[in-house]
Short mmCIF file of C-alpha atoms in Angstrom, two decimals:
data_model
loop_
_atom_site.label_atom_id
_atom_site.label_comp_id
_atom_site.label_asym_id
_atom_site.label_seq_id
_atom_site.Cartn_x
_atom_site.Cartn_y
_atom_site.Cartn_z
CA UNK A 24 38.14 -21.98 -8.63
CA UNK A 25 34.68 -22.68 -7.29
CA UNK A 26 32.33 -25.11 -9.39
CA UNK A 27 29.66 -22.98 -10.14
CA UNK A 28 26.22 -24.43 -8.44
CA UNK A 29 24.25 -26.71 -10.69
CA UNK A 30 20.86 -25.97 -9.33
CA UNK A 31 19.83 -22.76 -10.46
CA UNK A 32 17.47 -21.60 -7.74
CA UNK A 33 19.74 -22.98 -4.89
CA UNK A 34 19.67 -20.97 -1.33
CA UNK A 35 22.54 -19.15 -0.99
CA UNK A 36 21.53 -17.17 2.27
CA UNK A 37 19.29 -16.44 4.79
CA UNK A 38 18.70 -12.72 6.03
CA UNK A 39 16.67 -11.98 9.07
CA UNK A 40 14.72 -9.34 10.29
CA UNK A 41 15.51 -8.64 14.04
CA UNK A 42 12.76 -7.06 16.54
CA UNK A 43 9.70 -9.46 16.66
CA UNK A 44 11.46 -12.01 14.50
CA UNK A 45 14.47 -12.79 16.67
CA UNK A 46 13.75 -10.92 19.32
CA UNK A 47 10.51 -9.90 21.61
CA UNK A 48 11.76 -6.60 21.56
CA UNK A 49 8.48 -4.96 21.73
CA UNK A 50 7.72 -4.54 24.85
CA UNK A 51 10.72 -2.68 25.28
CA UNK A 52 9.55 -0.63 22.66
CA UNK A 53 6.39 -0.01 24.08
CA UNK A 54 7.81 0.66 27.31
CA UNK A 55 10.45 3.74 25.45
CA UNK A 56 7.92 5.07 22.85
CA UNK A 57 5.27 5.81 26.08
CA UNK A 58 7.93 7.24 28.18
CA UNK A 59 8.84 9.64 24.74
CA UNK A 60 5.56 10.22 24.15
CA UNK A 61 5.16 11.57 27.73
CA UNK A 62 8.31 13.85 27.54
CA UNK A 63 6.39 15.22 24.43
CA UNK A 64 3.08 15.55 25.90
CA UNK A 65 1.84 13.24 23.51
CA UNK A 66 -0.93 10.44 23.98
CA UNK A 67 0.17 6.78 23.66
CA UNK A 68 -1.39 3.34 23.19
CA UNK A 69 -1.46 -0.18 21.83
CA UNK A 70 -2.66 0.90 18.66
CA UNK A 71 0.51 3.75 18.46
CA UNK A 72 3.15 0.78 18.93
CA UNK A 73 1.03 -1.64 16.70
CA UNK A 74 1.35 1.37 14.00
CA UNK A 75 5.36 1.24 14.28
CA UNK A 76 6.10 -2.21 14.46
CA UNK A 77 9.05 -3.14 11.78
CA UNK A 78 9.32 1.11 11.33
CA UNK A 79 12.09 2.64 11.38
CA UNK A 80 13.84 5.48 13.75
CA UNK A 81 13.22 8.04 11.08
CA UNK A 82 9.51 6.61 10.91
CA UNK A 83 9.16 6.35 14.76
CA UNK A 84 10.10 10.04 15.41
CA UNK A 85 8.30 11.78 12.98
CA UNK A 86 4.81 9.68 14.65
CA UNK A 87 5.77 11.02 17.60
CA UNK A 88 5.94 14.30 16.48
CA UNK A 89 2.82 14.46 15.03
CA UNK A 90 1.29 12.90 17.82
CA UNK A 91 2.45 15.74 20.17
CA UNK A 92 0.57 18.18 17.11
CA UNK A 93 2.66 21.15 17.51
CA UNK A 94 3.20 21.26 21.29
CA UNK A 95 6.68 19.43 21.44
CA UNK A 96 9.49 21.79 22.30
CA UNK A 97 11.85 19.12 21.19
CA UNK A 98 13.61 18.58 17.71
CA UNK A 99 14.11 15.65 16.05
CA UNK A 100 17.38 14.92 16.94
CA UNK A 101 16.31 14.86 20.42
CA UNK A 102 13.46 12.94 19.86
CA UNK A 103 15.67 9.95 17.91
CA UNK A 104 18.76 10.29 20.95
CA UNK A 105 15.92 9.51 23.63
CA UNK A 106 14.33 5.98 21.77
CA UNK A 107 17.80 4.97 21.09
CA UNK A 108 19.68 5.61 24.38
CA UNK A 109 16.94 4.67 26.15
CA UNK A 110 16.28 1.49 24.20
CA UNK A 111 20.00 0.29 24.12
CA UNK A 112 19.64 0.79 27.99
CA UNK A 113 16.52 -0.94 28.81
CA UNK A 114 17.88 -3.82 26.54
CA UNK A 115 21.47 -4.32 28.41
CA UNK A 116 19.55 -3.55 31.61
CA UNK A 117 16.58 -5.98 31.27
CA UNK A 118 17.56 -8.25 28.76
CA UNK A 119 15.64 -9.91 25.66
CA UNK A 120 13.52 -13.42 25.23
CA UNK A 121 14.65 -14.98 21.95
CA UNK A 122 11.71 -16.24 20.03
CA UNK A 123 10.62 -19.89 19.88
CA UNK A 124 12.54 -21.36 17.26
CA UNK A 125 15.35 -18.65 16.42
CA UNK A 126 18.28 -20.30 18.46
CA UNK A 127 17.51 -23.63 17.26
CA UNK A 128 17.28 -22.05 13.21
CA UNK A 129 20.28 -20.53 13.53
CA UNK A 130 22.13 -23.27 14.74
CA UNK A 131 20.66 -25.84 12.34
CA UNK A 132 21.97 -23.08 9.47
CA UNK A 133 25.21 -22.76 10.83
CA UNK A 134 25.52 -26.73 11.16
CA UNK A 135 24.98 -26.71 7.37
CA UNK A 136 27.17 -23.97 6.44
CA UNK A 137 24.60 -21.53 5.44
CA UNK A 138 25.45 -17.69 5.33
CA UNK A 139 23.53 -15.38 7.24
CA UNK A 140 22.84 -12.32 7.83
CA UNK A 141 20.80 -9.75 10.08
CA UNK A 142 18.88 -7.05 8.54
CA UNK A 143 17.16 -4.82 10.90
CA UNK A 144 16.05 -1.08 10.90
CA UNK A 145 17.52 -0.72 14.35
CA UNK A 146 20.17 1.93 14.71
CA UNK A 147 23.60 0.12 15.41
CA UNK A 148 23.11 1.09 19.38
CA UNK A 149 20.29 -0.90 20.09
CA UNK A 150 21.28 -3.59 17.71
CA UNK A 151 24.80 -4.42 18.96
CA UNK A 152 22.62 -4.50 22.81
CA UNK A 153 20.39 -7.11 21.52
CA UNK A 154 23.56 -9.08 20.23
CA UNK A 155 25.67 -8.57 23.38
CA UNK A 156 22.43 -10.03 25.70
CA UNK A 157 21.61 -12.52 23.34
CA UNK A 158 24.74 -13.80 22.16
CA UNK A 159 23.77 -13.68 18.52
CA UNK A 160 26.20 -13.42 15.85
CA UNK A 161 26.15 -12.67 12.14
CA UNK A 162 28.91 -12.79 9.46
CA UNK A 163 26.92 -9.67 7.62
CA UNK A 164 24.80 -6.86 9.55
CA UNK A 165 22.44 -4.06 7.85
CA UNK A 166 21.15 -1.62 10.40
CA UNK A 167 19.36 1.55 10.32
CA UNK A 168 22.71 3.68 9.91
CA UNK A 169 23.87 1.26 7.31
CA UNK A 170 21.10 2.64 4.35
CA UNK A 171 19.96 5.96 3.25
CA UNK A 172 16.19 4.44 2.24
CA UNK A 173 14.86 2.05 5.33
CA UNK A 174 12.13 -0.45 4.89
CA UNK A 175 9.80 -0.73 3.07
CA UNK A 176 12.79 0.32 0.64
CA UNK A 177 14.11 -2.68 -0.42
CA UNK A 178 17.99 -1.01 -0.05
CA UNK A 179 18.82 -2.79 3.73
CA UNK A 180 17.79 -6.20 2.00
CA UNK A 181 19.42 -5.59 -1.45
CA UNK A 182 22.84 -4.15 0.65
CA UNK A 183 22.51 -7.43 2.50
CA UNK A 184 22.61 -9.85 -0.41
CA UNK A 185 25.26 -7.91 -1.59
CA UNK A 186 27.50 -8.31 1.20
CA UNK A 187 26.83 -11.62 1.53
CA UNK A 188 27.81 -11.61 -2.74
CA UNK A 189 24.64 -13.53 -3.36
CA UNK A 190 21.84 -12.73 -5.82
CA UNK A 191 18.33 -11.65 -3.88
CA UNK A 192 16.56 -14.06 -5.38
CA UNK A 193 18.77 -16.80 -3.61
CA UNK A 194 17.92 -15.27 -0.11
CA UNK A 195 15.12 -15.92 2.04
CA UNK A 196 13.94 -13.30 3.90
CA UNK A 197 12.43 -14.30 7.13
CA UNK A 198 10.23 -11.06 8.44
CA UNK A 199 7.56 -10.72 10.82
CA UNK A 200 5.74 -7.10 9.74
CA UNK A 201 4.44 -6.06 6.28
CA UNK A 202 6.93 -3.37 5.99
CA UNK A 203 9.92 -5.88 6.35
CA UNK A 204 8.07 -8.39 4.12
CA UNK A 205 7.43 -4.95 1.18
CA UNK A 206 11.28 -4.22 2.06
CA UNK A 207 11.89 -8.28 0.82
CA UNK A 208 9.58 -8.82 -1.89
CA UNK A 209 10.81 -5.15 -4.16
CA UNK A 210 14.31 -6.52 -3.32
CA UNK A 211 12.94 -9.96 -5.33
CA UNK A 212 13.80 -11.89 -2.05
CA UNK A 213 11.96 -14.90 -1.59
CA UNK A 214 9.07 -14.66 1.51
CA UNK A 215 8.69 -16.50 5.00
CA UNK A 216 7.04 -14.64 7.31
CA UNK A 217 6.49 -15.26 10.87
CA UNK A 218 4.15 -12.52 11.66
CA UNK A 219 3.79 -10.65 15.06
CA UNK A 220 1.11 -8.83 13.90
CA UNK A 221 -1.87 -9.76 11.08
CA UNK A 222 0.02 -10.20 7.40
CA UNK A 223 -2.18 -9.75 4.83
CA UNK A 224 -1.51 -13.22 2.21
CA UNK A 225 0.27 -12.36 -1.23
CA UNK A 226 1.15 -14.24 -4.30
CA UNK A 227 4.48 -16.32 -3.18
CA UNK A 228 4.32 -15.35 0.57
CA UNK A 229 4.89 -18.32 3.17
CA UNK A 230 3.92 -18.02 6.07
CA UNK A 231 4.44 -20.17 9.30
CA UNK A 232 4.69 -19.85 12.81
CA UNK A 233 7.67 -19.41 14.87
CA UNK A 234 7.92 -22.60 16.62
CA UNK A 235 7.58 -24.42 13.00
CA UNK A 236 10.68 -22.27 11.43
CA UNK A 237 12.77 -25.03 10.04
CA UNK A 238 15.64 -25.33 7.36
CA UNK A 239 13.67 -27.99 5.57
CA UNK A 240 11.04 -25.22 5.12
CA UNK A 241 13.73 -23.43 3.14
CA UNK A 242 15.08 -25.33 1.01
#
């Protein structure tokens, strides 16, 4: 039988997000969401990607849609095959940058024994690609086929935790958008984010940069 831990607030796991976290995936997702948009007839720009960062599929289609305003011939099921098939692709074809500091996280966490896990809202396509490229690997995954409610729901992080059979409130969440960082906090996750884009500051939020991401800073 296990002793059970003495220190009640003790870290128990670490769950990451996975595009802009882990990942620059965005440019990839720039480069798919324009070439969508096009197929639709739809206009595209920095502000449209900045709008969908840490979205997910569901999310991402139905902006599309509405960006085409009634002249897309397409369906939604069409709409979702193209961003995934042509994400997966562009990912094995092209590859992915890690971010400063993931690698060297995840190895200090596995030196220590820490669980981990990878939460993303990524359909299971494009998130195996990034692992294959990258040579990631996780004892638990959560993807966007995984959960009925995405983020900002907190059900991928909560379905996490529970995976991993420890209590939300012992994992840190490590997110870079505000809708992964909403998806943490209603899942009573502990907060570090590493934003890609601006994060607004909250009551119990941490937030560093990506080449400061240490496991000191967690525990």
């Amino acid at each position: 039988m296990t002793a059970p831990d003495p220190r009640p607030e003790a870290l128990r796991a670490v769950l990451f997000d996975m595009d802009g976290l882990l990942v620059d995936s965005e440019p990839l997702w720039f480069v798919v969401e324009r070439e969508v948009a096009e197929r639709l007839g739809a206009p595209w720009g920095e502000a449209d990607q900045e709008a969908l960062i840490g979205g997910s599929l569901e999310r991402t289609v139905s902006y599309l849609l509405a960006k085409a305003d009634g002249a897309a011939t397409a369906g939604r099921a069409d709409v979702a095959r193209w961003l995934v098939d042509g994400m997966a692709r562009l990912v094995l074809a092209r590859g992915l940058p890690l971010q400063p500091g993931g690698a060297r996280l995840l190895a200090a966490l596995d030196a220590v024994g820490m669980p981990c896990a990878l939460v993303t809202a990524s359909s299971r396509a494009i998130m195996d690609a990034v692992l294959k490229v990258t040579g990631l690997s996780f004892g638990v995954t959560v993807c966007g086929e995984d959960v009925r409610r995405p983020k900002p729901d907190p059900e991928p992080y909560l379905l996490a935790a529970a995976r991993l059979g420890a209590p939300p409130a012992r994992c840190v969440v490590l997110e870079d958008s505000p809708t992964g960082i909403a998806a943490a906090q209603a899942a009573g996750c502990p907060v570090i984010a590493v934003p890609s884009v601006p994060v607004p500051p909250g009551p119990g939020l941490i937030t560093v940069k990506q080449e400061t991401l240490s496991v000191a800073a967690m525990l």
